[in-house]
Structures are given as C-alpha cells and as structure tokens.
Tab-separated table of C-alpha atoms in Angstrom:
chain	number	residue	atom	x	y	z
A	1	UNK	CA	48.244	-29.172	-13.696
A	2	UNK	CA	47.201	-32.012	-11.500
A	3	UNK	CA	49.186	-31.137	-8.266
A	4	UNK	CA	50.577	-33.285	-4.941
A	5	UNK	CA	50.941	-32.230	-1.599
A	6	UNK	CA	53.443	-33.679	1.207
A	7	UNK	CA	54.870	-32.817	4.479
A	8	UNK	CA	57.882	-30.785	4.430
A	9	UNK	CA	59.544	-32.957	6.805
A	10	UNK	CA	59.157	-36.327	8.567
A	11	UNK	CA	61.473	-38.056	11.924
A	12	UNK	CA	61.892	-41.403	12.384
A	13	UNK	CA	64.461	-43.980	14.751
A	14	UNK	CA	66.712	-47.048	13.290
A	15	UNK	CA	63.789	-50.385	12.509
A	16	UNK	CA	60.707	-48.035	12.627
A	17	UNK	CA	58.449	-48.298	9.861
A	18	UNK	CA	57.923	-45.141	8.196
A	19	UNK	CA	54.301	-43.866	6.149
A	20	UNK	CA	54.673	-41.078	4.158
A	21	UNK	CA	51.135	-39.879	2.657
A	22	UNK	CA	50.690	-37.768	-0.462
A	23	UNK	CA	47.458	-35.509	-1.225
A	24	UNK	CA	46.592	-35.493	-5.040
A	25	UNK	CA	42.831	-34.322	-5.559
A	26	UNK	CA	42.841	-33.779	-9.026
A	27	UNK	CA	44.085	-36.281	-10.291
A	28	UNK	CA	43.116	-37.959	-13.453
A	29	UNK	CA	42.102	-41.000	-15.084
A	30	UNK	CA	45.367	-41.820	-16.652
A	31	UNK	CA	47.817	-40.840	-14.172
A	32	UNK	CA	50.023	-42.861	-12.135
A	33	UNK	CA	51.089	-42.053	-9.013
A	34	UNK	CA	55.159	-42.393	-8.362
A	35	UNK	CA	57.944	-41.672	-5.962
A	36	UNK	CA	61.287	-40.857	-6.051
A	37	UNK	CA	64.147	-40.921	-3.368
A	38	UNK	CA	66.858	-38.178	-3.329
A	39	UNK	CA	70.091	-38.710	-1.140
A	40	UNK	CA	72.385	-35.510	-0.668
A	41	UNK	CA	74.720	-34.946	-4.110
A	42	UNK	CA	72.771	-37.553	-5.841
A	43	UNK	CA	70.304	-37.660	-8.726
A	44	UNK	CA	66.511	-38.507	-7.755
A	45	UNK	CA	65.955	-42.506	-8.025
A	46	UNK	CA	62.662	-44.302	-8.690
A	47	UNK	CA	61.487	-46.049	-6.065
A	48	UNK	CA	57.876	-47.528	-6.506
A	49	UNK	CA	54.819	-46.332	-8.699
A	50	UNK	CA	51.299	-47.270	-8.693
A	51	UNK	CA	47.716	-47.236	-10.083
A	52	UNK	CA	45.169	-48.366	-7.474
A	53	UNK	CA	45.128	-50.837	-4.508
A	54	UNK	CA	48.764	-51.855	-3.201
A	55	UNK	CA	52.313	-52.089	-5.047
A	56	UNK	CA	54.619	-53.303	-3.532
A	57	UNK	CA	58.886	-54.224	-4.473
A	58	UNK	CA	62.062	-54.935	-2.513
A	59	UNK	CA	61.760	-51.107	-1.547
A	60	UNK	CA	58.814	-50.120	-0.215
A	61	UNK	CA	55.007	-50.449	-0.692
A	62	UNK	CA	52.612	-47.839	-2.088
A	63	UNK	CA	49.258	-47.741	-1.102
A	64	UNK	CA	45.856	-46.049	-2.830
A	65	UNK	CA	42.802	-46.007	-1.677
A	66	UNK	CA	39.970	-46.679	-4.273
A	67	UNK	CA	39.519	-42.804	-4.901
A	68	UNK	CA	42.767	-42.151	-5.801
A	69	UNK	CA	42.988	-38.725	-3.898
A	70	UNK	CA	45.856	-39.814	-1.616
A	71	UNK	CA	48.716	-41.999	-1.599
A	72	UNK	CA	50.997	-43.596	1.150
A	73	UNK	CA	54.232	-44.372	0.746
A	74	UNK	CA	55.653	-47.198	3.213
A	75	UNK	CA	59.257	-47.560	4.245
A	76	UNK	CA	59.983	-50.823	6.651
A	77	UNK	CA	61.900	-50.957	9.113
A	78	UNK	CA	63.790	-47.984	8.065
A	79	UNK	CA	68.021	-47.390	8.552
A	80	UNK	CA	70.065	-44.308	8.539
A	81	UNK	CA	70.582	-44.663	4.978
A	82	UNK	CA	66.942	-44.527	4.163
A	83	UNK	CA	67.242	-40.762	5.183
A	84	UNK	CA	66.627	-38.978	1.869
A	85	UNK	CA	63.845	-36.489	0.842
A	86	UNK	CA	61.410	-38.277	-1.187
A	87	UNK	CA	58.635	-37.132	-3.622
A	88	UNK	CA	55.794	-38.262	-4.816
A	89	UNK	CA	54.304	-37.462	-8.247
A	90	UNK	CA	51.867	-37.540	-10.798
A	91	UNK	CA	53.071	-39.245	-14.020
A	92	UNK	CA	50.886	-38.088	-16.486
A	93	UNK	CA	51.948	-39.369	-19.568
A	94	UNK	CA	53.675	-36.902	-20.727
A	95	UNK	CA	56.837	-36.951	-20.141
A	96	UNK	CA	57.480	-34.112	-18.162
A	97	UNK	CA	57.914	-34.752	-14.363
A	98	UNK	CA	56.823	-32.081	-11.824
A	99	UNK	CA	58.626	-32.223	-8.440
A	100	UNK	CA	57.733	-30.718	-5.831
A	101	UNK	CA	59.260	-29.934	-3.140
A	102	UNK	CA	58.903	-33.323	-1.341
A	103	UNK	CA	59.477	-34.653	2.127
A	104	UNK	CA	62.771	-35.051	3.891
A	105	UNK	CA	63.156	-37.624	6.011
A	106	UNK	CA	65.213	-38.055	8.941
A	107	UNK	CA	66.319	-41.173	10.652
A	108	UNK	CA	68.098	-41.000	13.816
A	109	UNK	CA	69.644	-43.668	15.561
B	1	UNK	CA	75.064	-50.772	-18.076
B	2	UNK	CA	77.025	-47.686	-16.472
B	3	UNK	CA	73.565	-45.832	-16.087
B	4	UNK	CA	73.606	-41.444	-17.468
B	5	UNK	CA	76.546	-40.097	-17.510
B	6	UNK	CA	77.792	-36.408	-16.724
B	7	UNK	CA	80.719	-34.369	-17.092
B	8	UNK	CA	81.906	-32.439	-15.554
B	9	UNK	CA	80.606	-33.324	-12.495
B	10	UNK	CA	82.013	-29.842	-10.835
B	11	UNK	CA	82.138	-26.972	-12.467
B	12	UNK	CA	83.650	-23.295	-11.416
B	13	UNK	CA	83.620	-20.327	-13.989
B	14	UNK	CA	83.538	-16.664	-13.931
B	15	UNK	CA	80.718	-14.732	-15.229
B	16	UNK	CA	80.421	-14.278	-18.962
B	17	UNK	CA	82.549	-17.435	-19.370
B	18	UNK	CA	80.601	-19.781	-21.946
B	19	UNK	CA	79.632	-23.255	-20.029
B	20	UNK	CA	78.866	-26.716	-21.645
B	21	UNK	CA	77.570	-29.470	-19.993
B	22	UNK	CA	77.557	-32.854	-21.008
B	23	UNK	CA	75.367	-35.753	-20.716
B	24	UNK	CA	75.399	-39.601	-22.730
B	25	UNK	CA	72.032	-41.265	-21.568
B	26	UNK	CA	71.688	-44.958	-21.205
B	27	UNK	CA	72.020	-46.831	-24.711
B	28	UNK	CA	68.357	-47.469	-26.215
B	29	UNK	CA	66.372	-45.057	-23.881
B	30	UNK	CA	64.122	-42.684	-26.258
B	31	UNK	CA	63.586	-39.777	-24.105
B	32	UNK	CA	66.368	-37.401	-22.619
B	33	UNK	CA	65.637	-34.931	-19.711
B	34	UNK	CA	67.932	-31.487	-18.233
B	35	UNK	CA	66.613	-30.611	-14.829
B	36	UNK	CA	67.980	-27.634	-12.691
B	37	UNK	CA	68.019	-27.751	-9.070
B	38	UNK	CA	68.249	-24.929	-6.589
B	39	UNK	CA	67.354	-24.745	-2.676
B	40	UNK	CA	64.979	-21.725	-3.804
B	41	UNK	CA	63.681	-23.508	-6.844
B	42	UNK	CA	63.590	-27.172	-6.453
B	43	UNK	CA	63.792	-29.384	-9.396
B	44	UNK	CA	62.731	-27.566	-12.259
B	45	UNK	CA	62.836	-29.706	-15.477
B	46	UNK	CA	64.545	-27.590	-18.617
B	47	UNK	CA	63.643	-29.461	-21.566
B	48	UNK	CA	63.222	-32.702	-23.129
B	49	UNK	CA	64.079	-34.767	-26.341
B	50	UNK	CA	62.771	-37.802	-27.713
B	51	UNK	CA	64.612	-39.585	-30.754
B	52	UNK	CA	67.243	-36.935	-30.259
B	53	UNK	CA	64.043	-34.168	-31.323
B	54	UNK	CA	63.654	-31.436	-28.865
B	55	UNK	CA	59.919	-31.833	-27.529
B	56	UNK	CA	59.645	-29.569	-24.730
B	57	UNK	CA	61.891	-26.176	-23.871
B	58	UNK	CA	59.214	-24.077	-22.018
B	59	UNK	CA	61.468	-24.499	-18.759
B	60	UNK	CA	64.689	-22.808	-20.659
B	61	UNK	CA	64.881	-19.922	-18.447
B	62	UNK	CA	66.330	-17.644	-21.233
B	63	UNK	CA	67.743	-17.308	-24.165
B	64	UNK	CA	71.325	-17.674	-22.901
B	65	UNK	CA	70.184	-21.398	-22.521
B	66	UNK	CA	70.653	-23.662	-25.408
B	67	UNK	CA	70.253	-27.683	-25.626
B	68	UNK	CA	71.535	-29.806	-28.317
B	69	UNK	CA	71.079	-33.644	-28.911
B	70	UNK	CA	73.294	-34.617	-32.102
B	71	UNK	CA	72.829	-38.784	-31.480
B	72	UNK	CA	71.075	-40.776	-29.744
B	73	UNK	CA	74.113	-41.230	-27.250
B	74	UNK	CA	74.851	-37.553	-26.355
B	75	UNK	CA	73.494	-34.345	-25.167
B	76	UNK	CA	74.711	-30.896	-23.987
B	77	UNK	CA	73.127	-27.859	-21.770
B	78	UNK	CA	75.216	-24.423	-22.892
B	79	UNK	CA	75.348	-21.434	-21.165
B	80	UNK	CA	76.343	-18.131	-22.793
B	81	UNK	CA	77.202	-16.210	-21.705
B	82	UNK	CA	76.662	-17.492	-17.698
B	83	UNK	CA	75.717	-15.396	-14.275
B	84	UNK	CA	75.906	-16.193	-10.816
B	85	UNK	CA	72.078	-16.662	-10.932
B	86	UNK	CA	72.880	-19.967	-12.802
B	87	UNK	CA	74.644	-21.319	-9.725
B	88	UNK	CA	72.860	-25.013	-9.235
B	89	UNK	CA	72.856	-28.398	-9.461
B	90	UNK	CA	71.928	-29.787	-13.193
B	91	UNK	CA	70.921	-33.072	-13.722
B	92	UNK	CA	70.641	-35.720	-16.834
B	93	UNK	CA	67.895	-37.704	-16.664
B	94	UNK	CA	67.127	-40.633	-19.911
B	95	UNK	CA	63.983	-43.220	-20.125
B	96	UNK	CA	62.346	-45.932	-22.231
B	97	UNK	CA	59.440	-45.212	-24.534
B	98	UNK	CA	56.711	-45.707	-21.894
B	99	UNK	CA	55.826	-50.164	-22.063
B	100	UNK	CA	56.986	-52.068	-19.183
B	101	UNK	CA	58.853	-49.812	-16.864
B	102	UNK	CA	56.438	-46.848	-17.958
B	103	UNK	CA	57.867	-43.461	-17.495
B	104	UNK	CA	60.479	-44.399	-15.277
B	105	UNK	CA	63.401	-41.122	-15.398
B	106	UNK	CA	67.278	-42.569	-14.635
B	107	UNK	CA	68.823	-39.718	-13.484
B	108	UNK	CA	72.525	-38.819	-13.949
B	109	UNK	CA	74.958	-37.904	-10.799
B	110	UNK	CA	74.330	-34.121	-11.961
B	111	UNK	CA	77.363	-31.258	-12.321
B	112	UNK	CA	77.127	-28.890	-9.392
B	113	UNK	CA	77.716	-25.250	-11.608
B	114	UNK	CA	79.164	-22.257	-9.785
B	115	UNK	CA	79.219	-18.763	-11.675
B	116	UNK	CA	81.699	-16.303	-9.788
C-alpha cells in the first residue's frame, strides 16, 4: 500500500506561516493526495486535497511538485487554534483511508 | 445539515457487558465508515458500507465485533461481549459517491468507550 511519511511533531508562534511536507514515493497514477486536521476530542476534518501543481481554499494551500513524491501543506499566518495534528494521505480510490500517524502541531503564543 | 451523528458520545461499561454504538450519517451520502482510535494504534478504519452493503470488514479486530447498516440513515458498531482492550475513541465517518467533492470522509464527534 502506497504509504506517507511526516514529522512527528512541528512548533510554531501566533502569525507565522507554517509548511508541513509529506513524503509519498510510491504513489500512483490515480491517487490524490489529501489532508486532514484533528483538534483534541474531535473527529478528523478535511482540509485541502490535491492532484499536481498548487490547490489552494480559505484554509490552506497544498503544494506538489511535478513528480508527485512529496507534498507541502501550507498554513498562513497560523493562531492558537490552528494547533491540531494533521495528516496527510493518499486517497486511492477506494474508499478506505489510511492514517497515519500524522504531525502535531503546536502554536505558542 | 447537522453533519454524522453519534450516540452516546461517552460510554462506561464493565467487561462482558454488551456495547452498541450508534451512528446516522449525513442524508444522501453513499458510503459509511467506523474508525477506532487509540494512542498505541492511531486511526484504524473498521469497516465500511456503501448503499447500506457492507464492503470492507478486514479491520474488525474479532469476532466479538459486529456492524450493521439497516437504512440508509443509520448504523451501529456492537461489542459482545467487551474487554478493557476495547477502551478507545470510535468514530462515524459518511461521504458522497466520489464526483465533485471526491472522497471527502465527514467524520462524526466519536463516543469515547471505556471497558472496566
């Protein structure tokens, strides 16, 4: 199974903008890269997904380099309430989401 | 719409009790998700129904697991009989048929389970 790979953990201050980059070297032709955001005692929540080049939405922008192998995952100007643990993830097309065990982020202020 | 419900939302029982947990997806979504989530184990997704058909239960851990989807418009998770080892956070999840908003998962606020 096509796999991702994120750091465990990630600091940040109040108004900083904040890159998270995900590692995915096997992907395949049909998947789609996407990210969730998890606060404490909540459900996961899409954030942003992607194919190639740049997405972007009131959220946050995802960018992919032409090869595909890596993502990045841009928060602006980030508050305390952005800190969460995010993930990023392949969706394959079928169905069946694998999570890892994604990046927590920390915003101090 | 009021997004995937869950109920309970806590949950305390004594080992060997029977445990049923309940989730109503958002109206019109095709697909149906139960996720379990532990500090050890992650997110782990249990199985998955689409039109109210069970597709995939290769993440049941045992037997002792069961999942039911009678209508479009409810789902439970049972446990029976239950152990402390079942001690997480479960989780609802519901999506479109993949078109516009692909394979986007709505997840429910989850029911924290405790086995004593």
């Amino acid at each position: 199974l096509a796999k991702t790979t994120q750091p465990i953990s990630m600091d940040s201050y109040e108004g900083q903008e904040v890159n998270i980059t995900c590692s995915h070297n096997n992907i395949a032709t049909n998947d789609y890269i996407t990210w969730y955001q998890q606060f404490p005692s909540q459900g996961p929540r899409f954030i942003i997904q992607g194919y190639k080049t740049k997405v972007t939405n009131e959220v946050a922008s995802l960018f992919i380099p032409a090869d595909r192998k890596s993502s990045t995952l841009s928060l602006p100007r980030v508050s305390l309430s952005d800190t969460a643990v995010y993930y990023c993830l392949l969706d394959t097309g079928r169905r069946a989401l694998t999570f890892g065990s994604g990046t927590r982020l920390q915003v101090q202020p | 719409d009021a997004g995937v419900i869950q109920s309970p939302r806590h949950e305390v029982t004594e080992m060997g009790q029977e445990v049923t947990l309940r989730c109503k997806p958002i109206s019109g979504h095709d697909y149906l998700f139960w996720y379990r989530q532990t500090m050890m184990r992650g997110l782990e997704l249990l199985i998955y129904f689409n039109n109210n058909v069970p597709i995939d239960d290769s993440g049941m851990p045992e037997d002792r697991f069961s999942a039911k989807m009678p209508n479009a418009s409810f789902s439970t998770l049972k446990i029976q009989p239950s152990e402390p080892r079942d001690s997480a956070v479960y989780f609802c999840a519901s999506s479109l048929a993949r078109g516009v908003e692909g394979d986007t998962q709505y997840f429910g606020p989850g029911t924290r389970l405790t086995v004593l």
